[in-house]
Coordinates of N, CA and C in Angstrom, one line a residue:
X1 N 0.8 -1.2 0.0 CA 0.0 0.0 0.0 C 0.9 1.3 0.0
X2 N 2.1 0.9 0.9 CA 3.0 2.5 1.0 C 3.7 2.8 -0.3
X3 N 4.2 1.4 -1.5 CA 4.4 2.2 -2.5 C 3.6 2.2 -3.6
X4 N 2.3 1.9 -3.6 CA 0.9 2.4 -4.2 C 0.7 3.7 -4.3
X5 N 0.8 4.1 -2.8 CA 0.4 5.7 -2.6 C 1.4 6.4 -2.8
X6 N 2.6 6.5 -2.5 CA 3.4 7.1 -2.5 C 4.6 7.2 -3.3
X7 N 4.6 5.8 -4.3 CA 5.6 5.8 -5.2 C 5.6 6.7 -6.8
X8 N 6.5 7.1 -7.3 CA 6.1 7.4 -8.5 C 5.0 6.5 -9.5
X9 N 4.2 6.5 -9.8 CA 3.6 5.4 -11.0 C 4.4 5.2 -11.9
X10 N 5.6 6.2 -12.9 CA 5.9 5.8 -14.0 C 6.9 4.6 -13.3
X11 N 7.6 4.6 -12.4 CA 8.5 3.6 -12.2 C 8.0 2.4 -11.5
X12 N 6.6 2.3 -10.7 CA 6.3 1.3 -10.3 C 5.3 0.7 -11.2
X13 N 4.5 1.3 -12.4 CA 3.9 0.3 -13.3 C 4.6 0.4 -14.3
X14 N 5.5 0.7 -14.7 CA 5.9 0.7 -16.0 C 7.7 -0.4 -15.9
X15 N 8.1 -0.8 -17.4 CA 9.4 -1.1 -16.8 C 10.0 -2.9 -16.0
X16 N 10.8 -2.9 -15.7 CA 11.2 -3.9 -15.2 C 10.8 -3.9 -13.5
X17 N 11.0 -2.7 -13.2 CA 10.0 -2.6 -11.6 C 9.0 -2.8 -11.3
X18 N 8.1 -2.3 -12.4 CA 6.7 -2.8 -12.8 C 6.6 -3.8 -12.9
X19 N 6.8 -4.3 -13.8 CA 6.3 -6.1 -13.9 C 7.1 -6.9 -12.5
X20 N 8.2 -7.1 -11.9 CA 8.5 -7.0 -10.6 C 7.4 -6.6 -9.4
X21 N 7.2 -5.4 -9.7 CA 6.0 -4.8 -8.0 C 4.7 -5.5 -8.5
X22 N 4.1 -6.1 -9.9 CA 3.0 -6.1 -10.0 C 2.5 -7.7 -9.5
X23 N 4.1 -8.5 -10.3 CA 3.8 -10.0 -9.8 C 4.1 -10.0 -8.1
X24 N 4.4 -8.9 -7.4 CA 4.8 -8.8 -6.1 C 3.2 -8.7 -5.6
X25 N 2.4 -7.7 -6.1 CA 1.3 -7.6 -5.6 C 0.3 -8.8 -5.5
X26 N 0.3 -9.7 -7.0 CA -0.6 -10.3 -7.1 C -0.2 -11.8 -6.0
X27 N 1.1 -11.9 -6.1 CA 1.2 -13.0 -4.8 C 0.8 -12.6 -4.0
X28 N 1.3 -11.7 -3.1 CA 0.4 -11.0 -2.1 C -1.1 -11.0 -1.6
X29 N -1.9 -11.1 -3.0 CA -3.4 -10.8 -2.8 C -3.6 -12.1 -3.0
X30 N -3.2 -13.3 -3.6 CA -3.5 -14.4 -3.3 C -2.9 -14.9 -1.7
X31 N -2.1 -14.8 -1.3 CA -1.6 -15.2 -0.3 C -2.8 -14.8 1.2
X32 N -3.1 -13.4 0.5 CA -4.1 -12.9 1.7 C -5.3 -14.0 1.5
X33 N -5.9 -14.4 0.4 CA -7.4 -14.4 -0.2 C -7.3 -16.3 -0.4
X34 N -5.9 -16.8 0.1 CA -5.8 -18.1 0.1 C -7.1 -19.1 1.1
X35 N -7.1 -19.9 0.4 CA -8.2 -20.8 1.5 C -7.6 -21.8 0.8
X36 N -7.9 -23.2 1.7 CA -8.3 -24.4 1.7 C -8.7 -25.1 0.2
X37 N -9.5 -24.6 0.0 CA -10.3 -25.0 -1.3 C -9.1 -24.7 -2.7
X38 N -8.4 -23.5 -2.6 CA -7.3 -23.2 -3.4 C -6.1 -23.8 -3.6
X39 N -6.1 -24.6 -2.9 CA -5.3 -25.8 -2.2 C -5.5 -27.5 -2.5
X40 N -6.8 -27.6 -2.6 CA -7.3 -29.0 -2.7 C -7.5 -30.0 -1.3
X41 N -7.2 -28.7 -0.3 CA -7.5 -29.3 1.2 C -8.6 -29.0 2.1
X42 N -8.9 -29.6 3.1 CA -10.0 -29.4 4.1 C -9.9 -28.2 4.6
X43 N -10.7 -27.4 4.9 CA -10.5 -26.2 6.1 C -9.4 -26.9 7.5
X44 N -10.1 -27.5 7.7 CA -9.0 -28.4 9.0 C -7.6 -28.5 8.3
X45 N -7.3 -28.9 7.9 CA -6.1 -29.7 6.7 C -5.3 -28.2 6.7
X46 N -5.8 -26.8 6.1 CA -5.2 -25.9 6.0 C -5.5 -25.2 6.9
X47 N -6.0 -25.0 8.1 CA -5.5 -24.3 9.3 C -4.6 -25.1 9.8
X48 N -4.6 -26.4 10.0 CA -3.4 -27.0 10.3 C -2.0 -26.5 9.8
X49 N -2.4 -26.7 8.5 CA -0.7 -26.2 8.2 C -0.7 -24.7 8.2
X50 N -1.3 -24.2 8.3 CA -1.4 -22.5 8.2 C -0.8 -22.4 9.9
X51 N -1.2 -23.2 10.9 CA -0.5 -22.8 12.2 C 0.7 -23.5 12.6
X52 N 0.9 -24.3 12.1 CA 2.4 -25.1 11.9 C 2.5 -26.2 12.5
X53 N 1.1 -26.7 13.1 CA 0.7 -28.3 13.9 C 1.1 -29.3 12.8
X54 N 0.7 -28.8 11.3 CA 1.1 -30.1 10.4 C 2.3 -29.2 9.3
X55 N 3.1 -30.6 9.1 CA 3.9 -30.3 7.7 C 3.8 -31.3 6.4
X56 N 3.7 -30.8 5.6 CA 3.8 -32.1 4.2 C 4.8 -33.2 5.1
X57 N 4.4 -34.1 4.8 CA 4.8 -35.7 5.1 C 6.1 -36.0 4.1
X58 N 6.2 -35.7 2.9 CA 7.1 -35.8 2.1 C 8.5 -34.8 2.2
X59 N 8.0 -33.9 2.4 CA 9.1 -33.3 3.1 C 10.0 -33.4 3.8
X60 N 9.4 -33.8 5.1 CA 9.7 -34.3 6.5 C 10.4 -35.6 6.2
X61 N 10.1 -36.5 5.8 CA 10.6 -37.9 5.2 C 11.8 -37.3 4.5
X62 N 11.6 -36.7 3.4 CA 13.2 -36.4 2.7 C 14.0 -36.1 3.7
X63 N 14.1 -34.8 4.8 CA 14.3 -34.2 5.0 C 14.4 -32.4 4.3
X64 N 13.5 -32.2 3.4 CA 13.8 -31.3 2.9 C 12.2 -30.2 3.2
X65 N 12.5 -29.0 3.8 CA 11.7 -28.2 4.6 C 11.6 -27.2 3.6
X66 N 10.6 -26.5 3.9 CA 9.8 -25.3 3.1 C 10.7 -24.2 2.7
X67 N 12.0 -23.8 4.1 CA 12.5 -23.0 4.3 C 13.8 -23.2 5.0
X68 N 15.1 -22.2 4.7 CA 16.0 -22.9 5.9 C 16.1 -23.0 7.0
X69 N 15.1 -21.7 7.6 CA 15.3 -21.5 8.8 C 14.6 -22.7 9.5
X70 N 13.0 -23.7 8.8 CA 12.6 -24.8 9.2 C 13.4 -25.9 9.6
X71 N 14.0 -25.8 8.4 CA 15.4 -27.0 8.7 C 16.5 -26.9 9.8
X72 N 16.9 -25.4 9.7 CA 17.6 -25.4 10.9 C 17.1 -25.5 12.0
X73 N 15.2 -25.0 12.4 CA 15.0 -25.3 13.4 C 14.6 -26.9 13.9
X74 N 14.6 -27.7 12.9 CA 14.3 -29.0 13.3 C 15.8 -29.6 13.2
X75 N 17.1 -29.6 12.8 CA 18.6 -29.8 13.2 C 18.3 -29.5 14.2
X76 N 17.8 -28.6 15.1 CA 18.6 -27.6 16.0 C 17.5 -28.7 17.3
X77 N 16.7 -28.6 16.8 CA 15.5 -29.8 17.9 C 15.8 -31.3 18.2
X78 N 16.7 -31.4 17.1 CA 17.3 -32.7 16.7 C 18.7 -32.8 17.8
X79 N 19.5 -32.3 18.0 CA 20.3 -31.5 18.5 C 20.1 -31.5 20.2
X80 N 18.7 -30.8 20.2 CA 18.4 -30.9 21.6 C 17.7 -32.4 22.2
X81 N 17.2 -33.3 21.2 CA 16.8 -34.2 21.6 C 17.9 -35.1 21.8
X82 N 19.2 -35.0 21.5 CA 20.5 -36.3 21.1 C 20.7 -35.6 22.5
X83 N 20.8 -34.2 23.1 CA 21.5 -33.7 24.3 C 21.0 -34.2 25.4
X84 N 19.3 -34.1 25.1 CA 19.0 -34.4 26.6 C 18.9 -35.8 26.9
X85 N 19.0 -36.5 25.9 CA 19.3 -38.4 25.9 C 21.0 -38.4 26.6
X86 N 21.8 -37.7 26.0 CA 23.1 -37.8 26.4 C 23.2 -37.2 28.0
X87 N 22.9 -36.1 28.3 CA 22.3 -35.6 29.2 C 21.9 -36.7 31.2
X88 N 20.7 -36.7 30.0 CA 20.0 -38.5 31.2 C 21.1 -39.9 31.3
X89 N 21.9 -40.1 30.3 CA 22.5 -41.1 30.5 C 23.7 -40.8 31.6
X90 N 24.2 -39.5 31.4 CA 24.9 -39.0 32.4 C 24.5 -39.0 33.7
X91 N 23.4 -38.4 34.2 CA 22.5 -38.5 35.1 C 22.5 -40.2 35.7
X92 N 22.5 -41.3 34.6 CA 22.2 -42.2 35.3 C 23.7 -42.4 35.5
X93 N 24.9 -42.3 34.9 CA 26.2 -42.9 35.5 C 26.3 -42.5 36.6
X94 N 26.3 -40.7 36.9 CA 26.6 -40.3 37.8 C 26.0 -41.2 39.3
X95 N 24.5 -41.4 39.3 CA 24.4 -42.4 40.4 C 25.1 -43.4 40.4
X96 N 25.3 -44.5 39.9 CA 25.9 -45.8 39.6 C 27.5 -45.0 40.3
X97 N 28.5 -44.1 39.7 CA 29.7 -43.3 40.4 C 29.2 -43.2 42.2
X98 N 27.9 -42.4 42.5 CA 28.2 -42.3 43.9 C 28.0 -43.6 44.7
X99 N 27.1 -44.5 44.0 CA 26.9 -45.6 44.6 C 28.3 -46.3 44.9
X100 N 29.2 -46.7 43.8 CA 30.4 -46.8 44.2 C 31.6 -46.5 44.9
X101 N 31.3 -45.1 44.8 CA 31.9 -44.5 45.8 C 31.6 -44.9 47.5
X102 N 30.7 -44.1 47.3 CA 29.7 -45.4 48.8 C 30.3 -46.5 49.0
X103 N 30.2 -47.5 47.9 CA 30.4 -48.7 48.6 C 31.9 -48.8 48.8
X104 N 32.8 -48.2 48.2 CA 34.2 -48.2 48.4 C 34.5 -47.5 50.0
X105 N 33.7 -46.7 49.6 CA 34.1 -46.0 51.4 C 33.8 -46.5 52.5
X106 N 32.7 -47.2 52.5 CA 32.2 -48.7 53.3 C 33.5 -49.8 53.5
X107 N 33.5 -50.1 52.3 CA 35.0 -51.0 52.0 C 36.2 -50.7 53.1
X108 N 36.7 -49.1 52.8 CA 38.0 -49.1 53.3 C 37.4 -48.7 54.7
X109 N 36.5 -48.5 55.8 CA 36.0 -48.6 56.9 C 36.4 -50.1 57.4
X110 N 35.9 -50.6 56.8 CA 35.6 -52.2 57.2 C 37.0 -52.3 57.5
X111 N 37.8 -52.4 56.3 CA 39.4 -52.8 56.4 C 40.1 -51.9 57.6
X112 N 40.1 -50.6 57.4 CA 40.3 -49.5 58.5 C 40.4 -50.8 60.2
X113 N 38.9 -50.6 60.5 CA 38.6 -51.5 61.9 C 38.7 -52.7 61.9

């Protein structure tokens, strides 16, 4: 709208700019005026993916995302799920360590008296 109103016309309809701002527009007004039906999917189906609860299945399987920043944020999830498994496994040695310890300190008591 701001460079509708306020841009020169000869440079924004005319030209290489022009055809540029105009196919810029018209994604735009589809993107606003998108539904479901434009799609071949359910209302459900596309508020789903419209809020990010679902992603194409084929994608996800390749590994190959809409966007990179998707990608990175699913590496990066990926990443946090390998940490907190690594994480917990730590967690469990560490007990198994104090238990040992324990029982060693028991040990040199015993021998001690």
């Amino acid at each position: 709208m701001y460079i509708t109103h306020f841009a020169n016309p000869a440079r924004s309809e005319s030209g290489e700019s022009g055809y540029y701002f105009t196919n810029f527009r018209i994604a735009i007004e589809f993107i606003e005026k998108m539904s479901g039906k434009d799609l071949d999917l359910t209302e459900e189906q596309f508020n789903s993916y419209m809020s990010g609860d679902l992603f194409p299945l084929n994608a996800l399987r390749n590994g190959h995302y809409q966007s990179e920043g998707l990608q990175v944020m699913y590496n990066n999830l990926k990443t946090l799920e390998d940490m907190q498994l690594k994480c917990e496994e730590l967690e469990s040695d560490t007990v198994l360590v104090e238990k040992e310890i324990q029982d060693f300190n028991e040990n040199i008591a015993k021998e001690v008296k």
